[in-house]
mmCIF file of C-alpha atoms in Angstrom:
data_model
loop_
_atom_site.group_PDB
_atom_site.id
_atom_site.type_symbol
_atom_site.label_atom_id
_atom_site.label_comp_id
_atom_site.label_asym_id
_atom_site.label_seq_id
_atom_site.Cartn_x
_atom_site.Cartn_y
_atom_site.Cartn_z
ATOM 1 C CA MET A 1 -2.999 -15.214 -36.457
ATOM 2 C CA THR A 2 -2.852 -11.431 -36.354
ATOM 3 C CA THR A 3 -3.594 -9.247 -33.348
ATOM 4 C CA GLY A 4 -6.206 -6.489 -33.280
ATOM 5 C CA VAL A 5 -4.857 -2.948 -32.824
ATOM 6 C CA SER A 6 -6.331 0.071 -31.027
ATOM 7 C CA VAL A 7 -5.436 3.659 -30.215
ATOM 8 C CA VAL A 8 -5.565 4.363 -26.473
ATOM 9 C CA GLY A 9 -3.767 7.708 -26.297
ATOM 10 C CA ALA A 10 -3.768 10.832 -28.455
ATOM 11 C CA GLY A 11 -2.085 14.194 -28.083
ATOM 12 C CA MET A 12 -1.072 17.193 -30.144
ATOM 13 C CA VAL A 13 0.109 20.749 -29.732
ATOM 14 C CA PRO A 14 -1.592 23.676 -31.482
ATOM 15 C CA PHE A 15 -0.172 24.202 -34.957
ATOM 16 C CA GLY A 16 1.374 27.572 -35.755
ATOM 17 C CA LYS A 17 4.648 29.414 -36.163
ATOM 18 C CA PHE A 18 7.033 28.946 -33.252
ATOM 19 C CA PRO A 19 10.509 29.925 -34.460
ATOM 20 C CA GLU A 20 11.818 30.086 -30.899
ATOM 21 C CA ARG A 21 11.108 26.397 -30.185
ATOM 22 C CA SER A 22 13.354 23.500 -31.155
ATOM 23 C CA LEU A 23 11.961 20.412 -32.855
ATOM 24 C CA ALA A 24 12.236 18.421 -29.633
ATOM 25 C CA ASP A 25 10.515 21.131 -27.609
ATOM 26 C CA LEU A 26 7.648 21.158 -30.098
ATOM 27 C CA ALA A 27 7.142 17.414 -29.837
ATOM 28 C CA TRP A 28 7.673 16.260 -26.272
ATOM 29 C CA PRO A 29 4.499 17.973 -24.922
ATOM 30 C CA ALA A 30 2.432 16.066 -27.512
ATOM 31 C CA VAL A 31 4.048 12.821 -26.368
ATOM 32 C CA LYS A 32 3.326 13.602 -22.709
ATOM 33 C CA GLN A 33 -0.255 14.453 -23.589
ATOM 34 C CA ALA A 34 -0.705 11.116 -25.397
ATOM 35 C CA LEU A 35 0.790 9.194 -22.456
ATOM 36 C CA ASN A 36 -1.457 11.014 -19.983
ATOM 37 C CA ASP A 37 -4.473 10.511 -22.238
ATOM 38 C CA ALA A 38 -3.830 6.765 -22.178
ATOM 39 C CA GLY A 39 -3.146 6.780 -18.449
ATOM 40 C CA ILE A 40 -0.087 4.705 -19.164
ATOM 41 C CA ASP A 41 3.230 4.349 -17.347
ATOM 42 C CA PRO A 42 5.882 5.364 -19.927
ATOM 43 C CA ARG A 43 7.815 2.230 -18.994
ATOM 44 C CA ARG A 44 5.095 0.183 -20.714
ATOM 45 C CA VAL A 45 6.082 1.662 -24.107
ATOM 46 C CA GLN A 46 8.159 -0.941 -25.929
ATOM 47 C CA ALA A 47 9.085 0.953 -29.124
ATOM 48 C CA ALA A 48 8.645 4.306 -30.824
ATOM 49 C CA PHE A 49 8.218 5.353 -34.456
ATOM 50 C CA CYS A 50 8.877 8.998 -35.321
ATOM 51 C CA GLY A 51 7.843 10.605 -38.621
ATOM 52 C CA THR A 52 9.380 13.841 -39.895
ATOM 53 C CA ALA A 53 10.460 15.135 -43.287
ATOM 54 C CA PHE A 54 12.906 17.899 -42.363
ATOM 55 C CA GLY A 55 13.633 17.194 -38.692
ATOM 56 C CA GLY A 56 17.191 15.982 -39.165
ATOM 57 C CA MET A 57 19.004 12.982 -37.768
ATOM 58 C CA MET A 58 17.793 11.088 -34.710
ATOM 59 C CA SER A 59 14.642 13.158 -34.265
ATOM 60 C CA GLY A 60 12.912 10.539 -32.141
ATOM 61 C CA GLN A 61 15.895 10.185 -29.817
ATOM 62 C CA ARG A 62 16.162 13.965 -29.416
ATOM 63 C CA ILE A 63 12.459 14.190 -28.529
ATOM 64 C CA LEU A 64 12.254 11.241 -26.166
ATOM 65 C CA GLY A 65 15.485 12.213 -24.456
ATOM 66 C CA ARG A 66 13.609 15.252 -23.139
ATOM 67 C CA ILE A 67 11.289 13.032 -21.087
ATOM 68 C CA GLY A 68 13.610 10.123 -20.301
ATOM 69 C CA LEU A 69 11.820 7.629 -22.543
ATOM 70 C CA THR A 70 14.959 6.038 -23.955
ATOM 71 C CA GLY A 71 16.604 2.634 -24.178
ATOM 72 C CA ILE A 72 13.853 1.295 -26.466
ATOM 73 C CA PRO A 73 13.888 0.743 -30.238
ATOM 74 C CA ILE A 74 13.305 4.167 -31.854
ATOM 75 C CA THR A 75 12.756 4.223 -35.616
ATOM 76 C CA ASN A 76 12.874 7.519 -37.518
ATOM 77 C CA MET A 77 10.915 7.698 -40.777
ATOM 78 C CA GLU A 78 10.912 10.161 -43.674
ATOM 79 C CA ASN A 79 8.204 9.826 -46.310
ATOM 80 C CA ALA A 80 7.465 13.464 -47.186
ATOM 81 C CA CYS A 81 3.942 14.486 -46.105
ATOM 82 C CA SER A 82 3.186 10.835 -45.308
ATOM 83 C CA ALA A 83 6.016 10.609 -42.773
ATOM 84 C CA SER A 84 4.012 10.181 -39.573
ATOM 85 C CA SER A 85 1.181 8.226 -41.219
ATOM 86 C CA THR A 86 3.938 5.885 -42.428
ATOM 87 C CA ALA A 87 5.201 5.726 -38.833
ATOM 88 C CA LEU A 88 1.657 4.878 -37.759
ATOM 89 C CA HIS A 89 1.439 2.129 -40.374
ATOM 90 C CA HIS A 90 4.630 0.485 -39.181
ATOM 91 C CA ALA A 91 3.564 0.846 -35.548
ATOM 92 C CA VAL A 92 0.286 -0.895 -36.379
ATOM 93 C CA SER A 93 2.138 -3.629 -38.269
ATOM 94 C CA SER A 94 4.530 -4.229 -35.362
ATOM 95 C CA VAL A 95 1.639 -4.637 -32.917
ATOM 96 C CA ARG A 96 -0.524 -6.659 -35.308
ATOM 97 C CA SER A 97 2.320 -9.132 -35.840
ATOM 98 C CA GLY A 98 2.731 -9.632 -32.092
ATOM 99 C CA GLN A 99 6.189 -8.068 -31.926
ATOM 100 C CA TYR A 100 5.039 -5.420 -29.421
ATOM 101 C CA ASP A 101 1.985 -4.740 -27.270
ATOM 102 C CA VAL A 102 2.435 -0.983 -26.704
ATOM 103 C CA VAL A 103 4.124 1.476 -29.058
ATOM 104 C CA LEU A 104 4.392 5.233 -29.472
ATOM 105 C CA VAL A 105 3.938 7.163 -32.725
ATOM 106 C CA ILE A 106 5.259 10.719 -33.126
ATOM 107 C CA GLY A 107 4.797 13.187 -35.974
ATOM 108 C CA VAL A 108 6.687 16.468 -35.890
ATOM 109 C CA GLU A 109 7.885 19.263 -38.162
ATOM 110 C CA LYS A 110 9.382 22.721 -37.863
ATOM 111 C CA LEU A 111 8.945 24.574 -41.151
ATOM 112 C CA THR A 112 9.622 28.075 -39.818
ATOM 113 C CA LYS A 113 13.323 27.268 -40.012
ATOM 114 C CA PHE A 114 13.057 27.786 -43.791
ATOM 115 C CA GLY A 115 11.783 31.340 -43.416
ATOM 116 C CA GLY A 116 8.874 30.945 -45.864
ATOM 117 C CA GLY A 117 8.323 30.060 -49.502
ATOM 118 C CA THR A 118 7.604 26.688 -51.064
ATOM 119 C CA LEU A 119 9.044 23.505 -49.628
ATOM 120 C CA PRO A 120 12.620 22.755 -50.649
ATOM 121 C CA LEU A 121 12.523 19.804 -53.064
ATOM 122 C CA GLU A 122 15.332 17.799 -54.637
ATOM 123 C CA GLU A 123 16.838 19.634 -57.601
ATOM 124 C CA GLU A 124 18.138 16.367 -59.076
ATOM 125 C CA ASP A 125 14.491 15.701 -59.976
ATOM 126 C CA TRP A 126 14.083 17.056 -63.512
ATOM 127 C CA GLU A 127 10.537 18.342 -62.955
ATOM 128 C CA VAL A 128 11.623 20.221 -59.826
ATOM 129 C CA SER A 129 14.625 21.706 -61.622
ATOM 130 C CA ASN A 130 12.197 23.058 -64.225
ATOM 131 C CA GLY A 131 10.001 24.767 -61.633
ATOM 132 C CA MET A 132 7.484 22.065 -60.720
ATOM 133 C CA VAL A 133 6.974 23.091 -57.101
ATOM 134 C CA MET A 134 3.859 21.833 -55.318
ATOM 135 C CA PRO A 135 1.592 24.871 -55.926
ATOM 136 C CA ALA A 136 2.354 24.627 -59.654
ATOM 137 C CA LEU A 137 1.523 20.921 -59.753
ATOM 138 C CA TYR A 138 -1.811 21.381 -57.998
ATOM 139 C CA ALA A 139 -2.632 24.386 -60.164
ATOM 140 C CA MET A 140 -2.223 22.123 -63.179
ATOM 141 C CA ARG A 141 -4.528 19.587 -61.538
ATOM 142 C CA ALA A 142 -7.118 22.295 -60.951
ATOM 143 C CA GLN A 143 -6.927 23.687 -64.472
ATOM 144 C CA ARG A 144 -7.323 20.279 -66.056
ATOM 145 C CA TYR A 145 -10.179 19.281 -63.741
ATOM 146 C CA MET A 146 -11.996 22.551 -64.470
ATOM 147 C CA HIS A 147 -11.539 21.971 -68.194
ATOM 148 C CA GLU A 148 -12.763 18.361 -68.062
ATOM 149 C CA PHE A 149 -15.687 18.706 -65.664
ATOM 150 C CA GLY A 150 -16.762 22.349 -65.635
ATOM 151 C CA LEU A 151 -15.727 23.048 -62.044
ATOM 152 C CA THR A 152 -16.151 26.769 -61.336
ATOM 153 C CA ASP A 153 -13.847 29.176 -59.523
ATOM 154 C CA ARG A 154 -16.548 29.559 -56.885
ATOM 155 C CA GLN A 155 -16.773 25.825 -56.226
ATOM 156 C CA LEU A 156 -12.988 25.604 -55.951
ATOM 157 C CA ALA A 157 -12.963 28.461 -53.436
ATOM 158 C CA LEU A 158 -15.727 26.832 -51.383
ATOM 159 C CA VAL A 159 -13.268 24.169 -50.189
ATOM 160 C CA SER A 160 -11.306 26.849 -48.333
ATOM 161 C CA VAL A 161 -14.485 28.490 -47.048
ATOM 162 C CA LYS A 162 -15.736 25.194 -45.606
ATOM 163 C CA ASN A 163 -12.448 24.211 -44.025
ATOM 164 C CA ARG A 164 -11.848 27.648 -42.520
ATOM 165 C CA ARG A 165 -15.330 27.408 -40.999
ATOM 166 C CA HIS A 166 -14.420 24.011 -39.524
ATOM 167 C CA GLY A 167 -11.032 25.269 -38.326
ATOM 168 C CA LEU A 168 -12.673 28.103 -36.412
ATOM 169 C CA LEU A 169 -14.034 25.428 -34.055
ATOM 170 C CA ASN A 170 -10.644 23.737 -33.544
ATOM 171 C CA PRO A 171 -8.415 25.215 -30.801
ATOM 172 C CA ASP A 172 -5.395 23.431 -32.322
ATOM 173 C CA ALA A 173 -5.841 24.934 -35.806
ATOM 174 C CA GLN A 174 -3.334 27.430 -37.185
ATOM 175 C CA MET A 175 -5.973 29.446 -39.077
ATOM 176 C CA ARG A 176 -9.019 30.250 -36.946
ATOM 177 C CA LYS A 177 -10.892 32.818 -38.983
ATOM 178 C CA GLU A 178 -13.830 32.342 -41.324
ATOM 179 C CA THR A 179 -13.569 33.571 -44.875
ATOM 180 C CA THR A 180 -15.902 34.149 -47.808
ATOM 181 C CA VAL A 181 -15.741 33.016 -51.414
ATOM 182 C CA GLU A 182 -15.014 36.604 -52.418
ATOM 183 C CA GLU A 183 -12.115 36.866 -49.961
ATOM 184 C CA VAL A 184 -10.647 33.573 -51.157
ATOM 185 C CA LEU A 185 -10.802 34.604 -54.816
ATOM 186 C CA ALA A 186 -9.423 38.076 -54.065
ATOM 187 C CA SER A 187 -6.438 36.792 -52.083
ATOM 188 C CA ARG A 188 -2.991 36.941 -53.645
ATOM 189 C CA PRO A 189 -2.549 34.802 -56.788
ATOM 190 C CA ILE A 190 -0.129 31.893 -56.286
ATOM 191 C CA ALA A 191 -0.470 29.670 -59.361
ATOM 192 C CA GLU A 192 -3.548 30.091 -61.525
ATOM 193 C CA PRO A 193 -6.281 29.306 -60.530
ATOM 194 C CA LEU A 194 -5.030 28.884 -56.944
ATOM 195 C CA THR A 195 -4.924 31.900 -54.658
ATOM 196 C CA LEU A 196 -3.208 32.242 -51.290
ATOM 197 C CA LEU A 197 -6.243 31.091 -49.279
ATOM 198 C CA GLN A 198 -6.452 27.936 -51.385
ATOM 199 C CA CYS A 199 -2.975 26.837 -50.287
ATOM 200 C CA CYS A 200 -2.143 25.309 -46.901
ATOM 201 C CA PRO A 201 -0.093 27.487 -44.540
ATOM 202 C CA ALA A 202 3.435 26.529 -43.524
ATOM 203 C CA GLY A 203 4.066 26.146 -39.819
ATOM 204 C CA ASP A 204 5.265 24.021 -36.939
ATOM 205 C CA GLY A 205 3.539 21.297 -34.963
ATOM 206 C CA ALA A 206 3.552 17.852 -33.425
ATOM 207 C CA ALA A 207 1.145 15.023 -32.609
ATOM 208 C CA ALA A 208 1.489 11.650 -30.909
ATOM 209 C CA LEU A 209 -0.437 8.413 -30.426
ATOM 210 C CA ILE A 210 -0.240 5.355 -28.178
ATOM 211 C CA ILE A 211 -1.021 2.158 -30.111
ATOM 212 C CA CYS A 212 -1.825 -1.091 -28.295
ATOM 213 C CA SER A 213 -2.858 -4.627 -29.011
ATOM 214 C CA ASP A 214 -6.528 -5.226 -28.316
ATOM 215 C CA LYS A 215 -5.628 -7.652 -25.534
ATOM 216 C CA VAL A 216 -3.958 -4.930 -23.429
ATOM 217 C CA ALA A 217 -5.918 -1.849 -24.581
ATOM 218 C CA PRO A 218 -8.676 -2.304 -21.918
ATOM 219 C CA GLN A 219 -5.966 -1.955 -19.238
ATOM 220 C CA PHE A 220 -5.642 1.701 -20.210
ATOM 221 C CA ARG A 221 -9.026 2.881 -21.515
ATOM 222 C CA THR A 222 -12.599 1.657 -21.629
ATOM 223 C CA ASP A 223 -13.089 3.318 -25.034
ATOM 224 C CA PRO A 224 -10.143 2.318 -27.256
ATOM 225 C CA VAL A 225 -10.500 3.199 -30.924
ATOM 226 C CA ARG A 226 -9.886 0.192 -33.158
ATOM 227 C CA ILE A 227 -7.826 0.442 -36.335
ATOM 228 C CA LEU A 228 -9.663 -1.574 -38.973
ATOM 229 C CA ALA A 229 -7.229 -0.934 -41.822
ATOM 230 C CA SER A 230 -3.734 0.465 -42.270
ATOM 231 C CA ASP A 231 -2.653 0.764 -45.886
ATOM 232 C CA LEU A 232 0.632 2.160 -47.190
ATOM 233 C CA THR A 233 1.542 2.199 -50.845
ATOM 234 C CA SER A 234 3.837 4.047 -53.222
ATOM 235 C CA GLY A 235 3.146 5.648 -56.568
ATOM 236 C CA LYS A 236 3.674 3.848 -59.848
ATOM 237 C CA TYR A 237 6.306 5.350 -62.099
ATOM 238 C CA THR A 238 4.552 6.490 -65.263
ATOM 239 C CA PRO A 239 6.682 8.338 -67.816
ATOM 240 C CA GLY A 240 4.821 10.624 -70.168
ATOM 241 C CA PHE A 241 1.139 11.442 -69.823
ATOM 242 C CA ARG A 242 -0.496 11.265 -66.386
ATOM 243 C CA ASP A 243 -4.156 12.013 -65.732
ATOM 244 C CA LEU A 244 -3.905 14.886 -63.274
ATOM 245 C CA THR A 245 -7.643 14.850 -62.538
ATOM 246 C CA THR A 246 -7.594 11.584 -60.608
ATOM 247 C CA PRO A 247 -5.072 10.396 -57.990
ATOM 248 C CA GLU A 248 -4.271 6.825 -58.984
ATOM 249 C CA ILE A 249 -2.324 6.129 -55.794
ATOM 250 C CA THR A 250 -5.216 7.170 -53.541
ATOM 251 C CA ARG A 251 -7.783 5.221 -55.573
ATOM 252 C CA ARG A 252 -5.646 2.105 -55.315
ATOM 253 C CA GLY A 253 -4.938 2.621 -51.617
ATOM 254 C CA ALA A 254 -8.604 3.286 -50.881
ATOM 255 C CA ALA A 255 -9.670 0.047 -52.588
ATOM 256 C CA GLU A 256 -7.136 -1.869 -50.491
ATOM 257 C CA ALA A 257 -8.250 -0.124 -47.275
ATOM 258 C CA TRP A 258 -11.954 -0.814 -47.904
ATOM 259 C CA GLU A 259 -11.135 -4.478 -48.465
ATOM 260 C CA HIS A 260 -9.026 -4.743 -45.310
ATOM 261 C CA ALA A 261 -11.643 -2.977 -43.175
ATOM 262 C CA GLY A 262 -14.545 -4.932 -44.633
ATOM 263 C CA ILE A 263 -16.603 -1.787 -45.201
ATOM 264 C CA GLY A 264 -17.259 0.708 -48.000
ATOM 265 C CA PRO A 265 -17.349 4.506 -48.289
ATOM 266 C CA ASP A 266 -21.013 4.715 -47.255
ATOM 267 C CA ALA A 267 -20.037 3.590 -43.751
ATOM 268 C CA VAL A 268 -17.661 6.506 -43.123
ATOM 269 C CA ASP A 269 -18.902 9.327 -40.890
ATOM 270 C CA LEU A 270 -15.844 11.575 -41.141
ATOM 271 C CA ALA A 271 -12.641 11.731 -43.155
ATOM 272 C CA GLU A 272 -9.449 13.692 -42.666
ATOM 273 C CA VAL A 273 -7.978 13.941 -46.181
ATOM 274 C CA HIS A 274 -4.867 15.580 -47.557
ATOM 275 C CA ASP A 275 -6.236 18.962 -48.698
ATOM 276 C CA ALA A 276 -2.877 20.693 -49.154
ATOM 277 C CA PHE A 277 -4.588 22.742 -51.892
ATOM 278 C CA SER A 278 -8.280 23.278 -52.515
ATOM 279 C CA ILE A 279 -8.417 21.098 -55.632
ATOM 280 C CA ALA A 280 -6.928 18.161 -53.692
ATOM 281 C CA GLU A 281 -9.936 17.739 -51.424
ATOM 282 C CA LEU A 282 -12.279 17.662 -54.399
ATOM 283 C CA ILE A 283 -10.423 14.937 -56.253
ATOM 284 C CA TYR A 284 -10.203 12.898 -53.046
ATOM 285 C CA TYR A 285 -14.008 12.918 -52.721
ATOM 286 C CA GLU A 286 -13.996 10.946 -55.949
ATOM 287 C CA ALA A 287 -10.975 8.787 -55.140
ATOM 288 C CA PHE A 288 -12.737 7.506 -52.016
ATOM 289 C CA ASP A 289 -16.029 7.108 -53.912
ATOM 290 C CA PHE A 290 -17.843 9.598 -51.703
ATOM 291 C CA CYS A 291 -19.246 10.871 -55.010
ATOM 292 C CA ALA A 292 -19.046 9.962 -58.692
ATOM 293 C CA ARG A 293 -16.344 11.137 -61.102
ATOM 294 C CA GLY A 294 -16.761 14.780 -62.054
ATOM 295 C CA GLU A 295 -19.337 15.490 -59.328
ATOM 296 C CA ALA A 296 -17.055 16.757 -56.547
ATOM 297 C CA GLY A 297 -17.942 20.424 -57.024
ATOM 298 C CA ALA A 298 -21.664 19.731 -56.740
ATOM 299 C CA PHE A 299 -21.079 17.359 -53.791
ATOM 300 C CA LEU A 300 -19.361 20.168 -51.890
ATOM 301 C CA GLU A 301 -21.782 22.912 -52.970
ATOM 302 C CA GLN A 302 -24.777 20.855 -51.826
ATOM 303 C CA GLY A 303 -23.319 20.517 -48.313
ATOM 304 C CA HIS A 304 -22.599 16.800 -48.448
ATOM 305 C CA SER A 305 -19.050 17.167 -47.013
ATOM 306 C CA THR A 306 -19.794 19.308 -43.957
ATOM 307 C CA PHE A 307 -21.723 18.855 -40.727
ATOM 308 C CA GLY A 308 -25.099 17.310 -41.414
ATOM 309 C CA GLY A 309 -23.946 15.986 -44.793
ATOM 310 C CA LYS A 310 -23.165 12.502 -46.045
ATOM 311 C CA VAL A 311 -19.567 12.483 -44.762
ATOM 312 C CA VAL A 312 -17.879 15.288 -42.834
ATOM 313 C CA VAL A 313 -14.582 15.904 -44.611
ATOM 314 C CA ASN A 314 -11.838 17.596 -42.590
ATOM 315 C CA PRO A 315 -13.821 18.542 -39.480
ATOM 316 C CA SER A 316 -10.497 19.672 -37.977
ATOM 317 C CA GLY A 317 -10.194 22.337 -40.671
ATOM 318 C CA GLY A 318 -7.894 20.151 -42.720
ATOM 319 C CA LEU A 319 -4.497 21.234 -43.918
ATOM 320 C CA LEU A 320 -5.996 24.468 -45.275
ATOM 321 C CA ALA A 321 -7.002 25.648 -41.794
ATOM 322 C CA LYS A 322 -5.406 23.345 -39.225
ATOM 323 C CA GLY A 323 -2.081 23.774 -41.007
ATOM 324 C CA HIS A 324 0.405 21.413 -42.603
ATOM 325 C CA PRO A 325 3.667 20.913 -40.673
ATOM 326 C CA ILE A 326 4.654 18.159 -43.087
ATOM 327 C CA GLY A 327 5.808 15.359 -40.806
ATOM 328 C CA ALA A 328 3.161 16.069 -38.146
ATOM 329 C CA THR A 329 0.144 15.899 -40.467
ATOM 330 C CA GLY A 330 -0.591 12.166 -40.601
ATOM 331 C CA ALA A 331 -0.422 11.752 -36.826
ATOM 332 C CA ALA A 332 -2.531 14.881 -36.312
ATOM 333 C CA GLN A 333 -5.199 13.538 -38.674
ATOM 334 C CA ALA A 334 -5.312 10.339 -36.604
ATOM 335 C CA VAL A 335 -5.629 12.354 -33.381
ATOM 336 C CA GLU A 336 -8.623 14.196 -34.827
ATOM 337 C CA VAL A 337 -10.353 10.978 -35.878
ATOM 338 C CA VAL A 338 -9.738 9.381 -32.465
ATOM 339 C CA ARG A 339 -11.176 12.385 -30.636
ATOM 340 C CA GLN A 340 -14.197 12.436 -32.924
ATOM 341 C CA LEU A 341 -14.912 8.743 -32.392
ATOM 342 C CA ARG A 342 -14.651 9.195 -28.632
ATOM 343 C CA GLY A 343 -17.044 12.149 -28.743
ATOM 344 C CA GLU A 344 -14.342 14.561 -27.517
ATOM 345 C CA ALA A 345 -14.253 17.063 -30.394
ATOM 346 C CA GLY A 346 -16.245 19.819 -28.722
ATOM 347 C CA GLU A 347 -17.990 22.293 -31.008
ATOM 348 C CA ARG A 348 -16.875 20.444 -34.129
ATOM 349 C CA GLN A 349 -18.119 17.041 -32.976
ATOM 350 C CA VAL A 350 -19.595 14.914 -35.759
ATOM 351 C CA GLU A 351 -22.852 13.621 -34.326
ATOM 352 C CA GLY A 352 -22.963 9.863 -33.880
ATOM 353 C CA ALA A 353 -19.515 9.300 -35.393
ATOM 354 C CA ARG A 354 -18.588 5.616 -35.437
ATOM 355 C CA ILE A 355 -16.257 5.182 -38.437
ATOM 356 C CA GLY A 356 -13.454 7.563 -39.431
ATOM 357 C CA LEU A 357 -10.717 7.708 -42.059
ATOM 358 C CA SER A 358 -7.377 9.482 -42.323
ATOM 359 C CA HIS A 359 -5.405 9.926 -45.522
ATOM 360 C CA ALA A 360 -2.015 11.486 -46.240
ATOM 361 C CA THR A 361 -0.104 11.531 -49.498
ATOM 362 C CA GLY A 362 3.567 12.341 -49.772
ATOM 363 C CA GLY A 363 5.807 13.996 -52.259
ATOM 364 C CA GLY A 364 5.798 15.202 -55.817
ATOM 365 C CA ILE A 365 8.511 13.644 -57.952
ATOM 366 C CA ALA A 366 8.874 13.221 -61.687
ATOM 367 C CA GLY A 367 6.892 10.330 -63.117
ATOM 368 C CA PHE A 368 4.807 9.691 -59.996
ATOM 369 C CA ASP A 369 1.256 10.682 -59.102
ATOM 370 C CA HIS A 370 2.546 10.856 -55.515
ATOM 371 C CA GLY A 371 5.491 9.156 -53.899
ATOM 372 C CA ALA A 372 3.547 7.651 -51.003
ATOM 373 C CA CYS A 373 0.007 7.321 -49.677
ATOM 374 C CA SER A 374 -1.137 6.066 -46.299
ATOM 375 C CA ILE A 375 -4.792 5.438 -45.390
ATOM 376 C CA HIS A 376 -6.171 4.356 -42.020
ATOM 377 C CA ILE A 377 -9.724 3.413 -41.107
ATOM 378 C CA TYR A 378 -10.881 3.532 -37.484
ATOM 379 C CA ALA A 379 -13.963 2.412 -35.544
ATOM 380 C CA ARG A 380 -15.257 3.016 -32.053
#
């Protein structure tokens, strides 16, 4: 018999560029915030799972040493952009199995240490060694999707316009300024057809969550947010042709998550999806069956993915506005969903939100759609 799992504490620091702060100093305030949010004695925490891609050895121990939360099992996880959503998955699994009742999840990253530019990838990968950095890969996705389905430059730019508008309402977002279609299209070219404002900003940040079994969650909060599904999968190695217009790993993960949760896409009120580039959000509309194949541009243009629409996608501003400190992203997405389902999202609150979804993919390596994908579904 498995145990039900809930989130009782959530915390994050504003995303941005903080070159003067260490990784540990970025993260421990988010952990303290999550503990205080849960109203929990830190001594009740039985284990911790820390996700980071570039944080270095023993990141979790360095962070928790700052607040004296040591002497417990601390597991550090790297899974590219899915690092902290992978940590969340394993935290959920450990509670669901009955191993622990109360665990901590941390996501943290400090990208300013690289000084700018694209993320450093492994040169032993033959695609990377030939210049396949992430903006180039997503530009290829965009070009092929535009060719296949008639997506326009304006529709592509509207993703950034929408998410910047959402991010303006989020005090934790890195980019808090509205933009227009014209400004997006006129921004510096990165990889055709993507311009600067269609690419997520690099930065630093951290987020944390307290996960409990349902039997102890009421000890801490009267409004725990239940986790209905926690799905983690990896890409399938496919040499040769890959259809860049549809993310096989997300489609497969979504089908598994719907089955585990016992609901379908029509039940979802809000979704935090991995919009590292504008085209990504559009293809994820289709991967989650929020709209039919080839209809993502129209779905967005008709207002179905913003407030008052069918499903509010990235109310936080998403990676395009909130920012994308790689290892912090999955945990931060979960924090946003939890706050929305509690009715604590302020000006960006999704009215009547009852079901939320978070989704983070990780990595671009030769032969894979993505290296990892983690999807969580939550309910109040």
